[in-house]
XYZ file of C-alpha atoms in Angstrom:
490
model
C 16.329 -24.218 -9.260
C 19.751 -25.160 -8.195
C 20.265 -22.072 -6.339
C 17.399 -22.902 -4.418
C 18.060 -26.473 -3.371
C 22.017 -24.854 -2.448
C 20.348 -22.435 -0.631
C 17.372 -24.855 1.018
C 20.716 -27.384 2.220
C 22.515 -24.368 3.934
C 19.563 -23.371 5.633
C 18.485 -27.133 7.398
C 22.314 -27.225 7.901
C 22.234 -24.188 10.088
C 25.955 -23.339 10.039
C 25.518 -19.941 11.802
C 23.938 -17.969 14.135
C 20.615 -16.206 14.072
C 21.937 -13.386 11.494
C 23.645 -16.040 9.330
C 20.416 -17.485 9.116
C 18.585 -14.544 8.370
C 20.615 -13.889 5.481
C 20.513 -17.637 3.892
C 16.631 -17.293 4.651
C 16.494 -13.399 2.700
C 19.017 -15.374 0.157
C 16.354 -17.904 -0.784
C 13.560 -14.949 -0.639
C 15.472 -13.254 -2.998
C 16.559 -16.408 -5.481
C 12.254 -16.955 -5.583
C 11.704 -14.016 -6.149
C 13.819 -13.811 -9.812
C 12.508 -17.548 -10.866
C 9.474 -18.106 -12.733
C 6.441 -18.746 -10.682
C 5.971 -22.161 -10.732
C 10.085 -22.655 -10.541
C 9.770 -20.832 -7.245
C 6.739 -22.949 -5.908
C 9.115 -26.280 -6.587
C 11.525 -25.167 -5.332
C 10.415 -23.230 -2.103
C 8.338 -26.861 -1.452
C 11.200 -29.079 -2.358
C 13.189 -26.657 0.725
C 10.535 -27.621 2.696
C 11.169 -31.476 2.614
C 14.277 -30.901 4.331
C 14.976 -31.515 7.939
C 14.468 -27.599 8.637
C 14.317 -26.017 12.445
C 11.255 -24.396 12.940
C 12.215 -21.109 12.810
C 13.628 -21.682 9.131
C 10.260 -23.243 8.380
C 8.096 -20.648 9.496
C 10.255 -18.284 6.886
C 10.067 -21.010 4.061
C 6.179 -21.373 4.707
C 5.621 -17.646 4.367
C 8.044 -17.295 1.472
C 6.016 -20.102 -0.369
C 2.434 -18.455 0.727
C 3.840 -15.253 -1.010
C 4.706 -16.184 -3.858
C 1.276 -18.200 -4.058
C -0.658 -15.079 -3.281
C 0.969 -12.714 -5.977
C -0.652 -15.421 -8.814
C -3.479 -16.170 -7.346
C -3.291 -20.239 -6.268
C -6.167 -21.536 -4.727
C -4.089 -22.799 -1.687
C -3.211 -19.613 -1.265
C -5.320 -19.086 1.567
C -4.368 -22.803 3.400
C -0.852 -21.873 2.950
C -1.247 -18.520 4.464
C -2.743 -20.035 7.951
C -0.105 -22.609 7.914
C 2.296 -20.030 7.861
C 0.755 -18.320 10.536
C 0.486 -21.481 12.637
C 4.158 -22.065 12.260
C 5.727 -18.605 12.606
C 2.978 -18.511 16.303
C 5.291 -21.910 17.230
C 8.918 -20.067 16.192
C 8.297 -16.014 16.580
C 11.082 -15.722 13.787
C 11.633 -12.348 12.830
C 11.835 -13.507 9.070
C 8.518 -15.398 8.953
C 6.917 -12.126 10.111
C 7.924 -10.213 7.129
C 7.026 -12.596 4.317
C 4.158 -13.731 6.354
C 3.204 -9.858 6.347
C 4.155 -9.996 2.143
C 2.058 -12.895 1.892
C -1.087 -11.045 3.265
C -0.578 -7.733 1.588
C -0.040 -10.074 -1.575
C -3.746 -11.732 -1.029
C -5.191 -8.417 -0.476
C -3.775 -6.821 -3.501
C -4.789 -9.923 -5.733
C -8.413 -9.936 -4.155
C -8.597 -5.715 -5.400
C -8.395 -5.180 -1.231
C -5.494 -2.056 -1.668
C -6.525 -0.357 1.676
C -6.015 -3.270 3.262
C -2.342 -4.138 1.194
C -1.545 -0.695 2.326
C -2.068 -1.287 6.127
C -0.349 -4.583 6.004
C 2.703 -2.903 4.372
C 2.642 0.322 6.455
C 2.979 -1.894 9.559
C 6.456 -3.490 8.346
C 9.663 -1.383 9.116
C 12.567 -2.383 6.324
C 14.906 -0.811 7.947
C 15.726 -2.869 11.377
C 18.437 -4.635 10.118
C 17.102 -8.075 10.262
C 15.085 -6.669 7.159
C 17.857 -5.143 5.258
C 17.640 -7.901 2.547
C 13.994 -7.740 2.471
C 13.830 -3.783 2.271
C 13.503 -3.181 -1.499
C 11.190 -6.071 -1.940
C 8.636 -4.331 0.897
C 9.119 -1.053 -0.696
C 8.148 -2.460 -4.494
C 5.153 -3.701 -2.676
C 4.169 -0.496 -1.183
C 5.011 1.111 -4.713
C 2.349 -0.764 -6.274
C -0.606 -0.124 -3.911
C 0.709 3.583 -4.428
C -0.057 3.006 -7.662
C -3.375 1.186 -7.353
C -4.830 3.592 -5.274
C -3.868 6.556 -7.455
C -1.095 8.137 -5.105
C 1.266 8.943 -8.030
C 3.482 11.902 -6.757
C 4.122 9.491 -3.446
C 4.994 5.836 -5.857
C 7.423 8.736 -7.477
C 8.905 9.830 -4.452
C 9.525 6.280 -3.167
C 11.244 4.778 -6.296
C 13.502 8.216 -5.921
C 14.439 7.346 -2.285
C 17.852 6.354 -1.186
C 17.490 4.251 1.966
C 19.575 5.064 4.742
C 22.309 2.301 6.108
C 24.732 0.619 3.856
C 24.062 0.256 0.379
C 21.779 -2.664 -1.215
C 22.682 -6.050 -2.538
C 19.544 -6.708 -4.362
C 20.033 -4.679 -7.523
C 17.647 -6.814 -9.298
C 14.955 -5.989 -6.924
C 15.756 -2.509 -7.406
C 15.667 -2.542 -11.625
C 11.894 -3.574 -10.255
C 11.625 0.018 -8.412
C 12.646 1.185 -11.911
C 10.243 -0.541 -14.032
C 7.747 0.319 -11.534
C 8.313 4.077 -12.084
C 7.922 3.408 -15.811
C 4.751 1.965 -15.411
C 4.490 5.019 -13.068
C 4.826 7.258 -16.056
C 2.824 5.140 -18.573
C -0.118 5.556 -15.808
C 0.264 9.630 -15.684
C 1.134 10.059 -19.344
C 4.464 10.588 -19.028
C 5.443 8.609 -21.889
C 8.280 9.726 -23.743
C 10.001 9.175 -20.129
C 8.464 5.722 -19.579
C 9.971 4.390 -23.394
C 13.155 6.004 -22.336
C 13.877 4.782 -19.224
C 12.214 1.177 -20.362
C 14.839 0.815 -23.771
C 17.531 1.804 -21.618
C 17.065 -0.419 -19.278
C 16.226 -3.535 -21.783
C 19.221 -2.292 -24.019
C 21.982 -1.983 -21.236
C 22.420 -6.016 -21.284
C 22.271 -6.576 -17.500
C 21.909 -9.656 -16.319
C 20.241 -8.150 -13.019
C 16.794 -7.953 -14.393
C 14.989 -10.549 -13.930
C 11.931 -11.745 -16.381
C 9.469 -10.635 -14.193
C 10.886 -6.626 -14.778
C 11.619 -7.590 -18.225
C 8.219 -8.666 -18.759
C 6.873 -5.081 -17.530
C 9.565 -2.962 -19.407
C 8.628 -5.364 -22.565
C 4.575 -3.629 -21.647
C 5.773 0.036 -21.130
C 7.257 -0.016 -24.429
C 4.947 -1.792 -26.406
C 2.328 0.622 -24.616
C 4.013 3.548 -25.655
C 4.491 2.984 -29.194
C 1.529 1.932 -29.847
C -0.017 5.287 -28.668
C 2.285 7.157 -30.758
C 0.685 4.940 -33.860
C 3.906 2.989 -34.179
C 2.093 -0.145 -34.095
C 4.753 -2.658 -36.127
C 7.200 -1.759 -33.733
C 4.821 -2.473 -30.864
C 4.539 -5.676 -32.529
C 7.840 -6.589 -32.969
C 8.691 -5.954 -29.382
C 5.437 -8.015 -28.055
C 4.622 -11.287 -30.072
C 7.825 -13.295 -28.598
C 6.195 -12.438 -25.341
C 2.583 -13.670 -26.394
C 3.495 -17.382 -26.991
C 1.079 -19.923 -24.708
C 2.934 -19.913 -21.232
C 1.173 -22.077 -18.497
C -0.578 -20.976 -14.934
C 1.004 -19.630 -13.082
C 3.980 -18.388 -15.505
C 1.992 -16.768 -17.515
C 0.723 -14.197 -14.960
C 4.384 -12.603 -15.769
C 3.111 -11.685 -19.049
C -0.128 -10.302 -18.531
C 0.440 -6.642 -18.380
C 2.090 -7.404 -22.150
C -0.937 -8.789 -23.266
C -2.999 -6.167 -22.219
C -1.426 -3.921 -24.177
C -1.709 -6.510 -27.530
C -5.441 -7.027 -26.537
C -5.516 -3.578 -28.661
C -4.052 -4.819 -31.818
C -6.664 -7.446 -33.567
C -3.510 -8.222 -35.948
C -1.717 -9.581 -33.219
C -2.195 -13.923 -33.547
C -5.122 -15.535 -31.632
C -6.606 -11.852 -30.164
C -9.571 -13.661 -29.059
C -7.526 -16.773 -27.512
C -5.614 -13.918 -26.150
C -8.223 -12.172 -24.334
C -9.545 -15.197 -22.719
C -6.497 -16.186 -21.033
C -5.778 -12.769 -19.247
C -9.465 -12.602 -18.214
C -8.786 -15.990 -16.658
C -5.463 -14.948 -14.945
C -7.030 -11.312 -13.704
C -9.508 -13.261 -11.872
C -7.048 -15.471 -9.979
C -5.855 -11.870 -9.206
C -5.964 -8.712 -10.220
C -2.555 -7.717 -9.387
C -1.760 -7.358 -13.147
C -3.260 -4.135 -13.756
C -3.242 -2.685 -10.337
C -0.385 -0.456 -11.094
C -1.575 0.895 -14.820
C -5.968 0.892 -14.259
C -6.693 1.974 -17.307
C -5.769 -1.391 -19.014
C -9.172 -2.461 -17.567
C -11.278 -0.505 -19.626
C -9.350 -1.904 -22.778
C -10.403 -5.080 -22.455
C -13.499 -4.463 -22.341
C -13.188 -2.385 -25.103
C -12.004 -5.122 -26.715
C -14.294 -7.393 -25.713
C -17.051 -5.475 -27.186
C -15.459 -5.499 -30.222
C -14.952 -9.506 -30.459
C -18.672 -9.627 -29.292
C -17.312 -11.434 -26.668
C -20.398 -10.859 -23.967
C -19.063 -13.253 -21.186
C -15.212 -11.558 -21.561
C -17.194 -7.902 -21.069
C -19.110 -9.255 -18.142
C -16.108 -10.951 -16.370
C -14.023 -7.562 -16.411
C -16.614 -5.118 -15.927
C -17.544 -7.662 -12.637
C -13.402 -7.404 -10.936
C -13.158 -3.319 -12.154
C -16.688 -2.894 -9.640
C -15.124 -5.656 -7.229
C -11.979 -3.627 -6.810
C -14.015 -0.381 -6.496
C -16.074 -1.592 -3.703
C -13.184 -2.470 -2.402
C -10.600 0.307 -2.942
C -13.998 3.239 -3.110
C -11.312 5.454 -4.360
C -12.170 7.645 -7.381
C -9.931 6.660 -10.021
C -11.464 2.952 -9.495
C -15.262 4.381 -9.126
C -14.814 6.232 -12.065
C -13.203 2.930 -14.073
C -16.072 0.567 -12.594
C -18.268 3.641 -14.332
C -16.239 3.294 -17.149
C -16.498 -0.294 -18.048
C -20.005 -0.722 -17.520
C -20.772 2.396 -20.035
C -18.281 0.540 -22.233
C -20.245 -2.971 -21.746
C -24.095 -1.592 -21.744
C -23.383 1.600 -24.250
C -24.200 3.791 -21.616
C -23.587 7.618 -21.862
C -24.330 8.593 -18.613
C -21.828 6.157 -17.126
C -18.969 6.837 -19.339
C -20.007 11.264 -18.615
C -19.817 10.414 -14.946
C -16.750 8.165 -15.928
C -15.260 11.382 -17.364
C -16.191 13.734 -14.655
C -14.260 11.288 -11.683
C -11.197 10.790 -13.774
C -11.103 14.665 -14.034
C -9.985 14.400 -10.475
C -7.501 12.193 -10.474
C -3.606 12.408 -12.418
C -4.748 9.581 -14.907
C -4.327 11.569 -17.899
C -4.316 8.833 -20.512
C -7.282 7.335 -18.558
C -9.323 9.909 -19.138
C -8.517 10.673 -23.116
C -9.691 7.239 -23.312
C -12.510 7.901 -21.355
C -13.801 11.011 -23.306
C -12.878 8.766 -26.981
C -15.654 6.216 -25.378
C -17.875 8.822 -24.999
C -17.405 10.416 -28.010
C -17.516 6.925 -30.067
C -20.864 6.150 -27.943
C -24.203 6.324 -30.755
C -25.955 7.579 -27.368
C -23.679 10.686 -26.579
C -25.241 14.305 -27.912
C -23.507 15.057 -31.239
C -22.094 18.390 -30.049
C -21.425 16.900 -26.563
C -19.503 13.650 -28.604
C -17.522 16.302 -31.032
C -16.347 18.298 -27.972
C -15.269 15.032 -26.005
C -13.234 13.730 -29.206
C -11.622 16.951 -29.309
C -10.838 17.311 -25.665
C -9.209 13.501 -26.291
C -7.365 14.919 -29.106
C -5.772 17.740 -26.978
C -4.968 15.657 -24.485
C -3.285 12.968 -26.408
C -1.208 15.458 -27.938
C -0.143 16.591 -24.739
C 0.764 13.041 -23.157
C 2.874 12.370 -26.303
C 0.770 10.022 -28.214
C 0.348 11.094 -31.523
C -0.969 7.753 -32.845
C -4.126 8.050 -30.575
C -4.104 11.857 -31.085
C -5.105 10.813 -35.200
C -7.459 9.014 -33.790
C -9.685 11.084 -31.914
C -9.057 13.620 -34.589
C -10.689 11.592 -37.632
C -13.278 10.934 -35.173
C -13.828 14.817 -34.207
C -13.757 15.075 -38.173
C -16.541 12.246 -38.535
C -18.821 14.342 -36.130
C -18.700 17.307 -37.569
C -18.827 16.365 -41.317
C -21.525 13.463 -40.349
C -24.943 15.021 -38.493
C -25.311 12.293 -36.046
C -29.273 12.998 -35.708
C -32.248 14.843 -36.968
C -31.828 17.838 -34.718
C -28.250 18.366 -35.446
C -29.291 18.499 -39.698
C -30.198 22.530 -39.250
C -27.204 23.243 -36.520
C -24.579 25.146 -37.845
C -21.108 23.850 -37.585
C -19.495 25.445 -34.449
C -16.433 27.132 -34.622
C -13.844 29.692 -32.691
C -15.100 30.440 -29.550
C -18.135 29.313 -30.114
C -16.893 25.566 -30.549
C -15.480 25.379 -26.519
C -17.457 24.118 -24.004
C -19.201 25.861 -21.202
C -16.149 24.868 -18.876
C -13.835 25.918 -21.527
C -15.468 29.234 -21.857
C -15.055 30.071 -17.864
C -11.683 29.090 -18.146
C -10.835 30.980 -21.445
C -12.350 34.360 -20.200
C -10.471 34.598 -17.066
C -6.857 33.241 -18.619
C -8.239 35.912 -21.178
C -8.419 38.844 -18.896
C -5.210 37.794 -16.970
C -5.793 35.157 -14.388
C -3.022 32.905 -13.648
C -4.116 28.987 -14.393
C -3.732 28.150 -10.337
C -5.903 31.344 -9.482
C -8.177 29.904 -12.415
C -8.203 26.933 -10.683
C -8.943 28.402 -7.102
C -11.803 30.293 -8.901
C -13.750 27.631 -10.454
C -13.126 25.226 -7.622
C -11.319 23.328 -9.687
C -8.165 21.488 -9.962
C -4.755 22.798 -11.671
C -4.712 19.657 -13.988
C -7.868 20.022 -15.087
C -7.429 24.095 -15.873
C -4.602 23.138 -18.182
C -5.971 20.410 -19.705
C -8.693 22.564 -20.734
C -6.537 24.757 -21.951
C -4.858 22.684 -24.288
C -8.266 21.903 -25.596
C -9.135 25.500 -26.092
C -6.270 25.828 -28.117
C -6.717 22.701 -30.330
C -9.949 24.203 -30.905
C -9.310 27.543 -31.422
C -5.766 26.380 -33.597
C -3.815 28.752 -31.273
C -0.283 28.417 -29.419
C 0.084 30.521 -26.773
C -1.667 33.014 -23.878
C -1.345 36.063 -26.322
C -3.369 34.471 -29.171
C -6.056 33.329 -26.469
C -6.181 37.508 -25.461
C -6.725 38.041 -28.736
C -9.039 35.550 -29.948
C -11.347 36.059 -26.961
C -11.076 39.911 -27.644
C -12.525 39.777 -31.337
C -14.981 37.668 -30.176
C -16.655 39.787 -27.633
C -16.643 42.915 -29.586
């Protein structure tokens, strides 16, 4: 807060020229930027009780409307038009940029990501009046990356080394890191994400602000507790879970997403009420890792929380209308088979995330479905061990158990009158239909991308049927598959 009044006096003092200014006024962005919410508010409105020109106000407005529109304040929108009233008076360069934050900011929190994305493609960080402002535009774009589902591009932007001189906002860039984690936690890269994450929290810099420290604190906890190391999950996430206020508690709400999961956690129900009220001030929270949506409802359902399961399943469908992408079609799909105990949502849910890099999205997907009393039994047995596979290839053992004891459930339990006679499938004859296409032509020596090509279907999906086939067959390698399938068809 003092920073910000020291900067706020230096700016109405004007001591410089137009370039001095523009770094005071990038200064001040930055300063906001590491604070708290509401610290930032204060102070960006106590800068603008000073005797400021109007080009400096124009930039304070839009700085304030920014920060506003990332947690969802209802005068949000009133601050956005007086922001663009002013910078129409001053044309400053400065306003323009966090006046074009501001409105990518509102778009994101409203679910709008096409429209984020054309806000931020329009802005060009590297004119030099935007150097300080560069990384800050480039998180932004990051995380509509992310949203929409565009994970080898969020990974090639984190990796890019802007040209000109080199960057004093290194805080703002451990946010390009942690962004990349959640990056990794999204695509089930997950012994990366906990890596990079504890390395990050465990180097002791004092360049990561709590806003970055909040989201490595929810990669972590994530990860371990998919790899069933749920007290150390714990330990990591109930300092982080105590009763912050609006707006300050929006940092947090990726973290408690991830404890939503735990029911040991304190207050889960408290818990899940207050980041269904912050998600629908904006849903900016789980933008970057989707599949935190479906949890809570998950959750939700299991409280017997009705209004909770309503609320979430109402923003997932929002943003989907919104962003008709289909990573978010298939999650609106997902949620409402979640919510109603639908297994023809939660199939079609499976089917769209087949087509998109969300790997742990869619073990969690096919667990649903295989946990759902409507599913088929063999249909439910073959989803659960699908899940399994793919668990165990994302590196999360924990959840991997999981699906397992419930693939054992199914197959030890006849789940309906029909199944009573049906012998218990095994070898070949346990893989599905798809499976079966895909294990006779890696059989008889078909590469997995001309496999692919083939079946009109993507790489990804080829070997993530693969690892199922060999879960189900109990098999390691191409050799054992030749075999297998050769015995089989004698």
């Amino acid at each position: 807060m003092e920073a910000l009044h020291v900067l706020a006096a230096e700016i109405a003092a004007n001591p410089g020229g137009e370039r001095h200014r523009a770094d005071l006024i990038g200064r001040l962005a930055q300063a906001a930027a590491l604070e708290q919410p509401a610290t930032a508010l204060a102070g960006l409105r106590h800068a603008l009780g000073r005797r400021l020109d109007d080009r400096s106000r124009s930039a304070v407005l839009a700085l304030l409307a920014t920060i506003a529109a990332r947690t969802g304040h209802p005068d949000t929108d009133a601050l956005l038009r007086d922001a663009g009233t002013a910078h129409a008076w001053s044309g400053d360069h400065a306003s323009a940029r966090h006046l074009a934050l501001g409105r990518a900011a509102r778009s994101l929190s409203h679910g709008d990501l096409p429209g984020a994305h054309a806000v931020l493609a329009a802005l060009d960080p590297d004119v030099w009046l935007a150097r300080r402002d560069a990384t800050a535009i480039r998180a932004e774009r990051i995380l509509v990356q992310l949203g929409l589902g565009r994970y080898q591009d969020a990974r090639t932007s984190t990796r890019e080394v802007p040209d000109g001189p080199p960057s004093r906002d290194a805080p703002l860039n451990g946010r390009l890191a942690a962004l990349d984690c959640l990056r990794m936690v999204a695509v089930g890269e997950l012994p990366e994400a906990a890596a990079l994450a504890v390395t990050m929290l465990g180097s002791g810099s004092t360049d990561l602000d709590r806003e970055v420290r909040a989201l490595l604190v929810a990669v972590i906890g994530e990860v371990r507790y998919r790899r069933g190391e749920h007290d150390d999950a714990r330990a990591i996430l109930r300092p982080c879970l105590t009763a912050a206020r609006w707006p300050d508690s929006t940092m947090w709400t990726l973290a408690c997403c991830v404890a939503v999961r735990d029911p040991l956690l304190s207050a889960p129900a408290s818990l899940l009420t207050r980041v269904v009220a912050d998600l629908h001030r904006s849903v900016r929270s789980f933008v970057p890792v989707p599949h935190f949506a479906p949890r809570l409802v998950r959750a939700a359902v299991a409280a017997h929380d009705t209004r909770a399961a309503d609320r979430v399943t109402e923003l997932v469908e929002l943003v989907a209308t919104r962003t008709p992408v289909p990573l978010w079609r298939a999650l609106a799909e997902q949620t409402r088979g979640l919510r109603e105990g639908d297994p023809d949502a939660l199939r079609s849910a499976v089917d769209g995330l087949r087509t998109t890099e969300a790997w742990p999205a869619l073990a969690d997907a096919l667990l649903d479905l295989a946990n759902t009393p409507g599913a088929r039994p063999t249909e439910a047995r073959d989803a659960a061990q699908e899940a399994a596979a793919l668990y165990a290839r994302i590196g999360a053992p924990g959840d991997q158990a999981t699906a397992d004891r419930r693939s054992a459930q199914l197959t030890a339990t006849p789940r309906d009158r029909s199944s009573i006679d049906e012998p218990a499938r095994a070898g070949i004859d346990a893989l599905t239909p798809a499976e079966e296409r895909v294990a006779e032509m890696l059989a008889a020596g078909a590469t997995k991308r001309e496999t692919a090509e083939t079946l009109f279907v993507s790489f990804h999906t080829v070997d993530t049927q693969l690892r199922s086939i060999y879960h189900k067959l109990g098999i390691n390698n191409r050799m054992q598959l030749v075999r297998a399938w050769d015995r089989t068809r004698r």
